[in-house]
GROMACS .gro file of C-alpha atoms in nm:
model
  404
    1UNK     CA    1   3.213   0.345   1.434
    2UNK     CA    2   2.872   0.268   1.586
    3UNK     CA    3   2.576   0.219   1.366
    4UNK     CA    4   2.355   0.533   1.342
    5UNK     CA    5   2.628   0.798   1.351
    6UNK     CA    6   2.603   1.027   1.053
    7UNK     CA    7   2.939   0.935   0.898
    8UNK     CA    8   2.860   0.562   0.922
    9UNK     CA    9   2.527   0.573   0.744
   10UNK     CA   10   2.504   0.343   0.443
   11UNK     CA   11   2.267   0.462   0.169
   12UNK     CA   12   1.981   0.246   0.043
   13UNK     CA   13   1.819   0.371  -0.276
   14UNK     CA   14   1.446   0.283  -0.307
   15UNK     CA   15   1.310   0.374  -0.656
   16UNK     CA   16   0.933   0.441  -0.650
   17UNK     CA   17   0.814   0.536  -0.997
   18UNK     CA   18   0.449   0.599  -0.907
   19UNK     CA   19   0.359   0.976  -0.922
   20UNK     CA   20   0.096   0.961  -0.648
   21UNK     CA   21   0.155   0.899  -0.278
   22UNK     CA   22   0.054   0.552  -0.172
   23UNK     CA   23   0.132   0.269   0.074
   24UNK     CA   24   0.487   0.217  -0.054
   25UNK     CA   25   0.572   0.579   0.023
   26UNK     CA   26   0.407   0.562   0.363
   27UNK     CA   27   0.607   0.249   0.457
   28UNK     CA   28   0.937   0.436   0.395
   29UNK     CA   29   0.825   0.740   0.581
   30UNK     CA   30   0.720   0.529   0.880
   31UNK     CA   31   1.037   0.315   0.914
   32UNK     CA   32   1.287   0.581   0.812
   33UNK     CA   33   1.380   0.716   1.164
   34UNK     CA   34   1.441   0.360   1.303
   35UNK     CA   35   1.632   0.245   0.997
   36UNK     CA   36   1.848   0.555   1.021
   37UNK     CA   37   1.921   0.488   1.389
   38UNK     CA   38   2.041   0.145   1.284
   39UNK     CA   39   2.295   0.286   1.036
   40UNK     CA   40   2.109   0.309   0.700
   41UNK     CA   41   1.982   0.613   0.510
   42UNK     CA   42   1.677   0.489   0.330
   43UNK     CA   43   1.648   0.725   0.035
   44UNK     CA   44   1.338   0.704  -0.193
   45UNK     CA   45   1.385   0.798  -0.558
   46UNK     CA   46   1.054   0.949  -0.676
   47UNK     CA   47   0.920   1.163  -0.966
   48UNK     CA   48   1.001   1.529  -0.941
   49UNK     CA   49   0.721   1.735  -0.788
   50UNK     CA   50   0.491   1.700  -0.488
   51UNK     CA   51   0.634   1.370  -0.359
   52UNK     CA   52   0.967   1.533  -0.292
   53UNK     CA   53   0.806   1.804  -0.081
   54UNK     CA   54   0.592   1.558   0.110
   55UNK     CA   55   0.889   1.339   0.197
   56UNK     CA   56   1.084   1.652   0.299
   57UNK     CA   57   0.799   1.757   0.533
   58UNK     CA   58   0.835   1.415   0.694
   59UNK     CA   59   1.213   1.441   0.740
   60UNK     CA   60   1.302   1.205   0.459
   61UNK     CA   61   1.567   1.305   0.206
   62UNK     CA   62   1.421   1.190  -0.132
   63UNK     CA   63   1.580   1.222  -0.472
   64UNK     CA   64   1.387   1.335  -0.776
   65UNK     CA   65   1.396   1.123  -1.092
   66UNK     CA   66   1.117   1.059  -1.336
   67UNK     CA   67   1.100   0.686  -1.409
   68UNK     CA   68   0.896   0.471  -1.639
   69UNK     CA   69   0.670   0.190  -1.521
   70UNK     CA   70   0.449  -0.069  -1.666
   71UNK     CA   71   0.081   0.028  -1.667
   72UNK     CA   72  -0.254  -0.146  -1.684
   73UNK     CA   73  -0.363   0.044  -1.995
   74UNK     CA   74  -0.453  -0.006  -2.362
   75UNK     CA   75  -0.272   0.321  -2.449
   76UNK     CA   76   0.035   0.215  -2.655
   77UNK     CA   77   0.213   0.538  -2.543
   78UNK     CA   78   0.227   0.412  -2.187
   79UNK     CA   79   0.392   0.084  -2.299
   80UNK     CA   80   0.632   0.267  -2.529
   81UNK     CA   81   0.749   0.485  -2.237
   82UNK     CA   82   0.807   0.174  -2.030
   83UNK     CA   83   1.010  -0.001  -2.300
   84UNK     CA   84   1.211   0.313  -2.360
   85UNK     CA   85   1.270   0.335  -1.987
   86UNK     CA   86   1.416  -0.013  -1.977
   87UNK     CA   87   1.726   0.135  -2.147
   88UNK     CA   88   1.723   0.480  -1.993
   89UNK     CA   89   1.628   0.424  -1.629
   90UNK     CA   90   1.893   0.177  -1.528
   91UNK     CA   91   2.173   0.414  -1.644
   92UNK     CA   92   2.016   0.707  -1.454
   93UNK     CA   93   1.959   0.502  -1.137
   94UNK     CA   94   2.310   0.357  -1.151
   95UNK     CA   95   2.447   0.708  -1.181
   96UNK     CA   96   2.252   0.814  -0.873
   97UNK     CA   97   2.386   0.514  -0.685
   98UNK     CA   98   2.741   0.604  -0.769
   99UNK     CA   99   2.691   0.972  -0.687
  100UNK     CA  100   2.536   0.888  -0.343
  101UNK     CA  101   2.773   0.599  -0.277
  102UNK     CA  102   2.468   0.373  -0.226
  103UNK     CA  103   2.534   0.026  -0.099
  104UNK     CA  104   2.186  -0.129  -0.154
  105UNK     CA  105   1.901  -0.103  -0.397
  106UNK     CA  106   1.555  -0.176  -0.247
  107UNK     CA  107   1.300  -0.252  -0.519
  108UNK     CA  108   0.918  -0.266  -0.475
  109UNK     CA  109   0.755  -0.522  -0.705
  110UNK     CA  110   0.906  -0.782  -0.941
  111UNK     CA  111   0.809  -0.567  -1.242
  112UNK     CA  112   1.076  -0.315  -1.148
  113UNK     CA  113   1.347  -0.473  -1.362
  114UNK     CA  114   1.509  -0.134  -1.429
  115UNK     CA  115   1.618  -0.115  -1.065
  116UNK     CA  116   1.772  -0.461  -1.081
  117UNK     CA  117   1.964  -0.369  -1.397
  118UNK     CA  118   2.079  -0.048  -1.223
  119UNK     CA  119   2.195  -0.243  -0.918
  120UNK     CA  120   2.405  -0.469  -1.138
  121UNK     CA  121   2.561  -0.173  -1.325
  122UNK     CA  122   2.641   0.009  -0.995
  123UNK     CA  123   2.765  -0.303  -0.819
  124UNK     CA  124   2.532  -0.265  -0.517
  125UNK     CA  125   2.357  -0.525  -0.311
  126UNK     CA  126   1.991  -0.589  -0.413
  127UNK     CA  127   1.693  -0.631  -0.184
  128UNK     CA  128   1.384  -0.713  -0.394
  129UNK     CA  129   1.048  -0.679  -0.224
  130UNK     CA  130   0.718  -0.845  -0.310
  131UNK     CA  131   0.444  -0.632  -0.159
  132UNK     CA  132   0.125  -0.781  -0.294
  133UNK     CA  133  -0.038  -1.046  -0.517
  134UNK     CA  134  -0.134  -0.794  -0.786
  135UNK     CA  135   0.109  -0.935  -1.045
  136UNK     CA  136  -0.069  -1.180  -1.285
  137UNK     CA  137   0.039  -1.541  -1.262
  138UNK     CA  138   0.217  -1.546  -1.604
  139UNK     CA  139   0.428  -1.245  -1.505
  140UNK     CA  140   0.513  -1.408  -1.179
  141UNK     CA  141   0.642  -1.719  -1.356
  142UNK     CA  142   0.856  -1.508  -1.590
  143UNK     CA  143   0.992  -1.258  -1.334
  144UNK     CA  144   1.048  -1.476  -1.027
  145UNK     CA  145   1.338  -1.675  -1.171
  146UNK     CA  146   1.511  -1.348  -1.271
  147UNK     CA  147   1.454  -1.208  -0.922
  148UNK     CA  148   1.606  -1.523  -0.770
  149UNK     CA  149   1.920  -1.481  -0.981
  150UNK     CA  150   1.955  -1.105  -0.931
  151UNK     CA  151   1.866  -1.064  -0.563
  152UNK     CA  152   2.081  -1.086  -0.260
  153UNK     CA  153   1.765  -1.087  -0.044
  154UNK     CA  154   1.400  -1.120  -0.126
  155UNK     CA  155   1.146  -0.962   0.110
  156UNK     CA  156   0.782  -1.073   0.108
  157UNK     CA  157   0.477  -0.902   0.266
  158UNK     CA  158   0.351  -1.186   0.484
  159UNK     CA  159   0.310  -1.562   0.430
  160UNK     CA  160   0.003  -1.543   0.202
  161UNK     CA  161   0.192  -1.321  -0.048
  162UNK     CA  162   0.487  -1.560  -0.016
  163UNK     CA  163   0.262  -1.852  -0.113
  164UNK     CA  164   0.130  -1.658  -0.411
  165UNK     CA  165   0.489  -1.660  -0.552
  166UNK     CA  166   0.582  -2.034  -0.533
  167UNK     CA  167   0.912  -1.969  -0.715
  168UNK     CA  168   1.038  -1.789  -0.404
  169UNK     CA  169   1.055  -2.132  -0.237
  170UNK     CA  170   1.346  -2.217  -0.458
  171UNK     CA  171   1.539  -1.917  -0.324
  172UNK     CA  172   1.783  -1.962  -0.033
  173UNK     CA  173   1.543  -1.964   0.272
  174UNK     CA  174   1.804  -1.777   0.484
  175UNK     CA  175   1.781  -1.489   0.243
  176UNK     CA  176   1.401  -1.453   0.240
  177UNK     CA  177   1.280  -1.196   0.494
  178UNK     CA  178   0.911  -1.153   0.571
  179UNK     CA  179   0.788  -0.805   0.663
  180UNK     CA  180   0.460  -0.623   0.722
  181UNK     CA  181   0.328  -0.273   0.659
  182UNK     CA  182   0.389  -0.048   0.963
  183UNK     CA  183   0.163   0.190   1.143
  184UNK     CA  184   0.223   0.455   1.403
  185UNK     CA  185  -0.094   0.411   1.608
  186UNK     CA  186  -0.032   0.735   1.806
  187UNK     CA  187  -0.109   0.936   1.487
  188UNK     CA  188  -0.451   0.773   1.462
  189UNK     CA  189  -0.592   0.826   1.813
  190UNK     CA  190  -0.897   1.050   1.771
  191UNK     CA  191  -1.140   1.208   2.017
  192UNK     CA  192  -1.500   1.327   1.997
  193UNK     CA  193  -1.383   1.674   1.885
  194UNK     CA  194  -1.183   1.527   1.597
  195UNK     CA  195  -1.489   1.327   1.491
  196UNK     CA  196  -1.719   1.631   1.502
  197UNK     CA  197  -1.469   1.845   1.310
  198UNK     CA  198  -1.427   1.579   1.040
  199UNK     CA  199  -1.800   1.542   0.998
  200UNK     CA  200  -1.853   1.915   0.976
  201UNK     CA  201  -1.586   1.923   0.705
  202UNK     CA  202  -1.775   1.657   0.509
  203UNK     CA  203  -2.121   1.802   0.582
  204UNK     CA  204  -2.236   1.481   0.750
  205UNK     CA  205  -2.472   1.468   1.045
  206UNK     CA  206  -2.376   1.315   1.380
  207UNK     CA  207  -2.636   1.036   1.355
  208UNK     CA  208  -2.545   0.923   1.002
  209UNK     CA  209  -2.325   0.610   0.947
  210UNK     CA  210  -2.017   0.677   0.743
  211UNK     CA  211  -1.875   0.389   0.543
  212UNK     CA  212  -1.532   0.490   0.421
  213UNK     CA  213  -1.223   0.373   0.232
  214UNK     CA  214  -0.877   0.501   0.152
  215UNK     CA  215  -0.700   0.424  -0.173
  216UNK     CA  216  -0.597   0.585  -0.501
  217UNK     CA  217  -0.846   0.575  -0.789
  218UNK     CA  218  -0.724   0.253  -0.950
  219UNK     CA  219  -0.874  -0.070  -1.082
  220UNK     CA  220  -0.686  -0.253  -0.805
  221UNK     CA  221  -0.880  -0.068  -0.528
  222UNK     CA  222  -1.215  -0.157  -0.685
  223UNK     CA  223  -1.411   0.151  -0.598
  224UNK     CA  224  -1.672   0.035  -0.848
  225UNK     CA  225  -1.772  -0.217  -0.581
  226UNK     CA  226  -1.839   0.059  -0.336
  227UNK     CA  227  -2.076   0.226  -0.586
  228UNK     CA  228  -2.259  -0.109  -0.608
  229UNK     CA  229  -2.258  -0.136  -0.226
  230UNK     CA  230  -2.442   0.194  -0.202
  231UNK     CA  231  -2.714   0.039  -0.416
  232UNK     CA  232  -2.713  -0.302  -0.239
  233UNK     CA  233  -2.744  -0.176   0.120
  234UNK     CA  234  -3.097  -0.178   0.260
  235UNK     CA  235  -2.997   0.100   0.507
  236UNK     CA  236  -2.989   0.378   0.253
  237UNK     CA  237  -3.134   0.660   0.457
  238UNK     CA  238  -2.879   0.648   0.733
  239UNK     CA  239  -2.557   0.567   0.541
  240UNK     CA  240  -2.305   0.792   0.371
  241UNK     CA  241  -1.995   0.689   0.173
  242UNK     CA  242  -1.659   0.854   0.163
  243UNK     CA  243  -1.365   0.755  -0.074
  244UNK     CA  244  -1.032   0.918   0.007
  245UNK     CA  245  -0.793   0.883  -0.288
  246UNK     CA  246  -0.618   1.067  -0.564
  247UNK     CA  247  -0.655   1.022  -0.941
  248UNK     CA  248  -0.403   0.811  -1.134
  249UNK     CA  249  -0.356   0.902  -1.503
  250UNK     CA  250  -0.338   0.547  -1.637
  251UNK     CA  251  -0.664   0.456  -1.460
  252UNK     CA  252  -0.872   0.755  -1.553
  253UNK     CA  253  -1.081   0.575  -1.816
  254UNK     CA  254  -1.159   0.290  -1.580
  255UNK     CA  255  -1.253   0.532  -1.301
  256UNK     CA  256  -1.477   0.747  -1.520
  257UNK     CA  257  -1.660   0.457  -1.682
  258UNK     CA  258  -1.680   0.222  -1.383
  259UNK     CA  259  -1.703   0.455  -1.081
  260UNK     CA  260  -1.786   0.817  -1.158
  261UNK     CA  261  -2.048   0.765  -1.440
  262UNK     CA  262  -2.242   0.492  -1.254
  263UNK     CA  263  -2.229   0.698  -0.933
  264UNK     CA  264  -2.359   1.002  -1.112
  265UNK     CA  265  -2.631   0.803  -1.290
  266UNK     CA  266  -2.755   0.668  -0.959
  267UNK     CA  267  -2.764   1.012  -0.799
  268UNK     CA  268  -2.491   0.933  -0.546
  269UNK     CA  269  -2.270   1.229  -0.627
  270UNK     CA  270  -2.538   1.502  -0.658
  271UNK     CA  271  -2.702   1.390  -0.333
  272UNK     CA  272  -2.355   1.368  -0.172
  273UNK     CA  273  -2.438   1.027  -0.040
  274UNK     CA  274  -2.101   0.940  -0.192
  275UNK     CA  275  -1.810   1.185  -0.168
  276UNK     CA  276  -1.478   1.119  -0.349
  277UNK     CA  277  -1.199   1.334  -0.210
  278UNK     CA  278  -0.831   1.361  -0.295
  279UNK     CA  279  -0.718   1.408   0.064
  280UNK     CA  280  -0.346   1.402  -0.010
  281UNK     CA  281  -0.158   1.425   0.316
  282UNK     CA  282  -0.476   1.517   0.507
  283UNK     CA  283  -0.625   1.166   0.546
  284UNK     CA  284  -0.620   1.208   0.927
  285UNK     CA  285  -0.844   1.513   0.888
  286UNK     CA  286  -1.128   1.299   0.746
  287UNK     CA  287  -1.070   0.953   0.897
  288UNK     CA  288  -1.226   1.038   1.234
  289UNK     CA  289  -1.567   1.076   1.058
  290UNK     CA  290  -1.576   0.710   0.960
  291UNK     CA  291  -1.787   0.453   1.145
  292UNK     CA  292  -1.655   0.150   0.957
  293UNK     CA  293  -1.395   0.082   0.690
  294UNK     CA  294  -1.435  -0.109   0.367
  295UNK     CA  295  -1.178  -0.211   0.114
  296UNK     CA  296  -1.299  -0.446  -0.168
  297UNK     CA  297  -0.960  -0.457  -0.341
  298UNK     CA  298  -0.876  -0.698  -0.623
  299UNK     CA  299  -0.521  -0.742  -0.493
  300UNK     CA  300  -0.311  -0.625  -0.195
  301UNK     CA  301  -0.035  -0.716   0.041
  302UNK     CA  302  -0.121  -0.567   0.381
  303UNK     CA  303  -0.227  -0.216   0.282
  304UNK     CA  304  -0.113   0.074   0.501
  305UNK     CA  305  -0.459   0.236   0.463
  306UNK     CA  306  -0.610  -0.073   0.628
  307UNK     CA  307  -0.374  -0.039   0.923
  308UNK     CA  308  -0.458   0.335   0.951
  309UNK     CA  309  -0.824   0.248   0.982
  310UNK     CA  310  -0.757  -0.027   1.233
  311UNK     CA  311  -0.539   0.206   1.441
  312UNK     CA  312  -0.831   0.448   1.435
  313UNK     CA  313  -1.050   0.184   1.601
  314UNK     CA  314  -1.265   0.093   1.304
  315UNK     CA  315  -1.419  -0.242   1.217
  316UNK     CA  316  -1.333  -0.366   0.869
  317UNK     CA  317  -1.501  -0.537   0.580
  318UNK     CA  318  -1.247  -0.642   0.320
  319UNK     CA  319  -1.173  -0.888   0.047
  320UNK     CA  320  -0.952  -1.176   0.145
  321UNK     CA  321  -0.649  -1.091  -0.071
  322UNK     CA  322  -0.271  -1.095  -0.021
  323UNK     CA  323  -0.178  -1.122   0.349
  324UNK     CA  324  -0.477  -0.926   0.469
  325UNK     CA  325  -0.598  -1.211   0.696
  326UNK     CA  326  -0.302  -1.136   0.922
  327UNK     CA  327  -0.463  -0.804   1.002
  328UNK     CA  328  -0.835  -0.878   0.961
  329UNK     CA  329  -0.937  -1.170   1.176
  330UNK     CA  330  -1.274  -1.278   1.035
  331UNK     CA  331  -1.544  -1.234   1.302
  332UNK     CA  332  -1.304  -1.062   1.548
  333UNK     CA  333  -1.229  -0.718   1.409
  334UNK     CA  334  -1.425  -0.738   1.089
  335UNK     CA  335  -1.534  -0.962   0.806
  336UNK     CA  336  -1.347  -1.111   0.503
  337UNK     CA  337  -1.517  -1.185   0.171
  338UNK     CA  338  -1.386  -1.362  -0.137
  339UNK     CA  339  -1.236  -1.128  -0.398
  340UNK     CA  340  -1.263  -1.338  -0.717
  341UNK     CA  341  -1.532  -1.410  -0.792
  342UNK     CA  342  -1.635  -1.121  -0.571
  343UNK     CA  343  -1.896  -1.208  -0.303
  344UNK     CA  344  -2.101  -0.904  -0.364
  345UNK     CA  345  -2.403  -1.012  -0.156
  346UNK     CA  346  -2.192  -1.121   0.140
  347UNK     CA  347  -2.002  -0.794   0.126
  348UNK     CA  348  -2.327  -0.605   0.151
  349UNK     CA  349  -2.465  -0.826   0.425
  350UNK     CA  350  -2.148  -0.786   0.637
  351UNK     CA  351  -2.160  -0.404   0.605
  352UNK     CA  352  -2.528  -0.399   0.679
  353UNK     CA  353  -2.470  -0.607   0.995
  354UNK     CA  354  -2.223  -0.347   1.123
  355UNK     CA  355  -2.445  -0.055   1.027
  356UNK     CA  356  -2.727  -0.194   1.228
  357UNK     CA  357  -2.530  -0.298   1.537
  358UNK     CA  358  -2.335  -0.017   1.720
  359UNK     CA  359  -2.219  -0.252   1.993
  360UNK     CA  360  -2.063  -0.485   1.728
  361UNK     CA  361  -1.891  -0.188   1.561
  362UNK     CA  362  -1.750  -0.078   1.899
  363UNK     CA  363  -1.630  -0.426   1.994
  364UNK     CA  364  -1.468  -0.500   1.659
  365UNK     CA  365  -1.318  -0.152   1.646
  366UNK     CA  366  -1.148  -0.203   1.979
  367UNK     CA  367  -1.002  -0.532   1.858
  368UNK     CA  368  -0.877  -0.364   1.537
  369UNK     CA  369  -0.677  -0.114   1.738
  370UNK     CA  370  -0.535  -0.389   1.962
  371UNK     CA  371  -0.415  -0.586   1.652
  372UNK     CA  372  -0.263  -0.275   1.492
  373UNK     CA  373  -0.073  -0.194   1.812
  374UNK     CA  374   0.054  -0.543   1.881
  375UNK     CA  375   0.145  -0.668   1.532
  376UNK     CA  376   0.233  -0.374   1.305
  377UNK     CA  377   0.465  -0.140   1.491
  378UNK     CA  378   0.703   0.070   1.282
  379UNK     CA  379   0.993  -0.052   1.496
  380UNK     CA  380   0.928  -0.414   1.417
  381UNK     CA  381   0.895  -0.352   1.045
  382UNK     CA  382   1.206  -0.134   1.044
  383UNK     CA  383   1.410  -0.404   1.214
  384UNK     CA  384   1.310  -0.652   0.945
  385UNK     CA  385   1.441  -0.408   0.678
  386UNK     CA  386   1.767  -0.358   0.864
  387UNK     CA  387   1.815  -0.730   0.891
  388UNK     CA  388   1.750  -0.763   0.515
  389UNK     CA  389   2.007  -0.493   0.433
  390UNK     CA  390   2.282  -0.662   0.644
  391UNK     CA  391   2.200  -1.004   0.490
  392UNK     CA  392   2.219  -0.848   0.139
  393UNK     CA  393   2.550  -0.673   0.207
  394UNK     CA  394   2.693  -0.991   0.359
  395UNK     CA  395   2.585  -1.200   0.060
  396UNK     CA  396   2.715  -0.945  -0.188
  397UNK     CA  397   3.053  -0.948  -0.009
  398UNK     CA  398   3.058  -1.329   0.009
  399UNK     CA  399   3.030  -1.329   0.389
  400UNK     CA  400   2.815  -1.562   0.591
  401UNK     CA  401   2.705  -1.316   0.863
  402UNK     CA  402   2.635  -0.945   0.902
  403UNK     CA  403   2.871  -0.746   1.126
  404UNK     CA  404   2.786  -0.699   1.489
   0.00000   0.00000   0.00000
């Protein structure tokens, strides 16, 4: 039967333990229609609650299952839950795989060993994805050999992320598939009316320059550097800052001590020079207000939020992490700065240059949209996933090629 017909669909389970919507969820939502047309039902497994409803609204059939995950936290309860989940989660995921007759597990991040154990128990093919360079080097050295043994295919988010995991080079090159984050540029085409409406919603005047970012409230996204930027910029009277991102329980202490308290002490919150908004699924309601996009992250792959900003026609100032340089061409559609040690002064100078020069903002913004359209289409990213699934199934079955 032809690929894409309902009865021929092969189920791919994609466990995503994080309780807040992020880039990994957006990738699945973006590629799901194309992947389905090619014969695979990509089914995210997410915590029960809002994520199920959000996926449903987007036409994606998700499965609810609360899962443990390793956390950047000093709270021993978080680590105990993760260790306990190492025994419980594989059994629950394997049971789901058998119930839904899944053929493939797709895992996001080498730390997701529960999914690998579940794949082994259920006898499915395993596609293990490396999305970013956030994993510390010691953990990479420990987990990469296990991923090489367990995986049928390893997917990496661009060549820079691939280089950050040198152990992947010892995996069969034919079973390494590079992919990118996808973007539907049509969803991020805004007009003057959208801009005016977004600014009214934020209470920002038409002549003020809005410097914005998108990302959950985590140490990785480094919103503390945006608070410092508000202090460092010489153009204080004409600039406003907007952070769109939800709270994450395990990062609440970091965010309170490093972002909220300093912002409050400097008068940024009371003056509304900085607004922090949990936009949820309404990012597109606020994004048209932005004049330029900043993302001083400590680690990334190619973040979906970056591509959303580029598709919106925004110039970008970002740290040179992960595979970001595939999207941000330094001097063409924005500026890249070193992440560690963070080039704080260069970051502020780059932003200030864009604040002062509307022609430069417009030129770089147009180039951003061109790059988003030409390099990061959902169709291209979906085809890479489909190729990975067929390779994984063929390897699992001991075949040399996927079926035509």
